[in-house]
Short mmCIF file of C-alpha atoms in Angstrom, two decimals:
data_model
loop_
_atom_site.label_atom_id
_atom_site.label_comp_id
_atom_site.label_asym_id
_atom_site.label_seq_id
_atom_site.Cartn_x
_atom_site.Cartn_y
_atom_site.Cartn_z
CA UNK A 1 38.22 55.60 -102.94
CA UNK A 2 40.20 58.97 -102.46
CA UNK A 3 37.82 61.38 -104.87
CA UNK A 4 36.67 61.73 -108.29
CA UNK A 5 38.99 63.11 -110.56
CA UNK A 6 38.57 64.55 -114.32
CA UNK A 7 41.12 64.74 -116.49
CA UNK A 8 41.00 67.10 -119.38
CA UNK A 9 43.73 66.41 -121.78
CA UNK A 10 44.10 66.00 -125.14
CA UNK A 11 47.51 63.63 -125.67
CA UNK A 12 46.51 60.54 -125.54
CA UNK A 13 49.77 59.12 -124.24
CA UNK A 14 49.74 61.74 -120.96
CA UNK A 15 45.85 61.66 -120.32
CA UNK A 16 46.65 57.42 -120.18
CA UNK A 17 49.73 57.73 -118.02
CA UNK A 18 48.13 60.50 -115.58
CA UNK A 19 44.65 57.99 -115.34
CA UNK A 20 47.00 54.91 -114.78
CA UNK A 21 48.93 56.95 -111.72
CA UNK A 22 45.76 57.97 -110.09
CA UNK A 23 43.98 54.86 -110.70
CA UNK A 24 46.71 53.21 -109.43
CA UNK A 25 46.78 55.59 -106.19
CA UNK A 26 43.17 54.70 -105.69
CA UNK A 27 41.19 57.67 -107.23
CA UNK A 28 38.00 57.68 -109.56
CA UNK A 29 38.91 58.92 -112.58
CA UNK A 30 36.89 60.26 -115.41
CA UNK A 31 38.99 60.98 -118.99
CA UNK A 32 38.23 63.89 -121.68
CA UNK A 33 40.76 64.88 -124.80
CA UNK A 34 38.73 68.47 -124.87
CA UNK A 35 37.12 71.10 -123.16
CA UNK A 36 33.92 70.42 -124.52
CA UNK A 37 33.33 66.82 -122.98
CA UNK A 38 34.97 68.31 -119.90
CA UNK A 39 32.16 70.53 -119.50
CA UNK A 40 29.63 67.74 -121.12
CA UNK A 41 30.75 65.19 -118.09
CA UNK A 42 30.27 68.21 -115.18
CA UNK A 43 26.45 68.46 -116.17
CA UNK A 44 26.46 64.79 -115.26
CA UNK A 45 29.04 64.23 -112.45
CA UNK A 46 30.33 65.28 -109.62
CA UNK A 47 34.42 65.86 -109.67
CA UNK A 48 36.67 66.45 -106.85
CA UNK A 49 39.33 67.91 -109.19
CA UNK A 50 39.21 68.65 -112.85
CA UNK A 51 43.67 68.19 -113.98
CA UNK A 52 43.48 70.34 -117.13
CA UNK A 53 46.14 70.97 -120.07
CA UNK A 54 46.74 74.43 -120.44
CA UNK A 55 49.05 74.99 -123.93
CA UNK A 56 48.19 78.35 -124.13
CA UNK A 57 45.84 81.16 -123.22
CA UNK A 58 43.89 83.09 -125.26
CA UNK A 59 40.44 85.20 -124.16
CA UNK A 60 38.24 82.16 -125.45
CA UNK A 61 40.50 79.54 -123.09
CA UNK A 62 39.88 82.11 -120.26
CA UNK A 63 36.01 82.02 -120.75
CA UNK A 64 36.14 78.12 -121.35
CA UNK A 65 38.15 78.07 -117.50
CA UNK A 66 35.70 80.25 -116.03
CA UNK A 67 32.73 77.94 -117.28
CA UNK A 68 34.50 75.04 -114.90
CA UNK A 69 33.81 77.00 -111.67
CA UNK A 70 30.37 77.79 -112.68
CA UNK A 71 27.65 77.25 -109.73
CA UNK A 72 25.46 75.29 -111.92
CA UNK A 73 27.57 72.12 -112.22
CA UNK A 74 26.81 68.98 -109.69
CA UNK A 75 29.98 70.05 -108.01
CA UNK A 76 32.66 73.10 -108.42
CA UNK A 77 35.77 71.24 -108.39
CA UNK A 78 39.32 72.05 -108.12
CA UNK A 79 41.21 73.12 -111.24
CA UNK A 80 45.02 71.48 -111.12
CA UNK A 81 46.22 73.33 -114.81
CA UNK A 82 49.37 71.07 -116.36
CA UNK A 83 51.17 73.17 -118.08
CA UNK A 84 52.95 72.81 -121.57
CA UNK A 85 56.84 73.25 -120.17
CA UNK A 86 57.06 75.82 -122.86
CA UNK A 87 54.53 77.64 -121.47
CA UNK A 88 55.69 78.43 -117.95
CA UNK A 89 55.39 81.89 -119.12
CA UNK A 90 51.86 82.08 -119.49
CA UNK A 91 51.16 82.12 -115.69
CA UNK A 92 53.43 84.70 -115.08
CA UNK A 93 51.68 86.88 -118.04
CA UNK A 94 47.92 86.18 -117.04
CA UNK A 95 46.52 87.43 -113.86
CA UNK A 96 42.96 86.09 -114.67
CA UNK A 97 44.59 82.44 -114.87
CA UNK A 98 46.78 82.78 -111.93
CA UNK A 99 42.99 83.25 -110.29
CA UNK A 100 40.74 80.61 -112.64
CA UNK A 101 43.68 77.90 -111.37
CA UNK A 102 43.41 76.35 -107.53
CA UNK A 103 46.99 74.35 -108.07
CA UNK A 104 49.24 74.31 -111.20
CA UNK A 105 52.20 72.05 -112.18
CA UNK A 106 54.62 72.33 -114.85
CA UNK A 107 56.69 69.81 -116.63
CA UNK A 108 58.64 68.05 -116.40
CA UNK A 109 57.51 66.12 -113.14
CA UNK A 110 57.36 62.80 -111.30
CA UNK A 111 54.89 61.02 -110.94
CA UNK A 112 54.77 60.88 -107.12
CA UNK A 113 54.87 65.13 -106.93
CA UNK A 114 51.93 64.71 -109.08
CA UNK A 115 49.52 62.61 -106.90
CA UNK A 116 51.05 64.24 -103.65
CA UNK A 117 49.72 67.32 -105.26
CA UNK A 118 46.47 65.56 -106.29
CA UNK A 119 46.05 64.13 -102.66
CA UNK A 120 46.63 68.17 -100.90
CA UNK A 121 43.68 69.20 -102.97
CA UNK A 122 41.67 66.39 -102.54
CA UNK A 123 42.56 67.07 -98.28
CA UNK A 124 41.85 71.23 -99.66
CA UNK A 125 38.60 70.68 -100.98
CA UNK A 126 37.38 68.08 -98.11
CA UNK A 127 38.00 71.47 -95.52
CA UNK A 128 36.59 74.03 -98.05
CA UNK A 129 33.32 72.07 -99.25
CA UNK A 130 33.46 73.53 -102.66
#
């Protein structure tokens, strides 16, 4: 087993592809359509990496994000933030993301950039001890 990974996601077609690729490539992985259950699940489990959709960003996203690295959790995982491709703005516009985010990726990508990404944070977070 590689890590434990959460994915936060709320198409059900991408959240089953991204679980099938990194089941597939021998992770854990825990599933979620909202932030909510995301959090819900961190009170109960320990994550290596939370992959997260990020559509847009308002002030209440920003506070949701910043709720992820909070010290209470089991575990302060990664954040990996997939974004929307018509959203490749929205880093570029928010500092406070750029800085809530450990690794982002946006669309359109393959499959194996996206679990060679998975697998450098996985090797990140080993050396850090988050």
């Amino acid at each position: 087993m590689k890590g434990k990974i959460l994915i936060i996601e709320k198409d059900d077609t991408i959240r089953t592809l991204l679980k099938m690729h990194l089941k597939s490539s021998g992770y854990n992985v825990n599933e979620s359509s909202c932030f909510n259950q995301g959090l819900y699940s961190l009170n109960d489990n320990s994550y290596d990496i939370i992959v997260i959709e990020i559509t847009d960003i308002s002030k209440e996203d920003e506070t949701i994000l910043k709720q992820f690295k909070n010290e209470n959790f089991k575990s302060r995982p990664l954040l990996v933030g997939v974004l929307k491709s018509a959203s490749q703005n929205i880093i570029e516009q928010s500092i406070s993301l750029m800085t809530l985010l450990d690794r982002f990726i946006v669309p359109p990508f393959n499959f194996a950039e996206f679990i060679e990404t998975i697998d450098q944070m996985v090797i990140l977070r080993s050396k850090i001890k988050v």
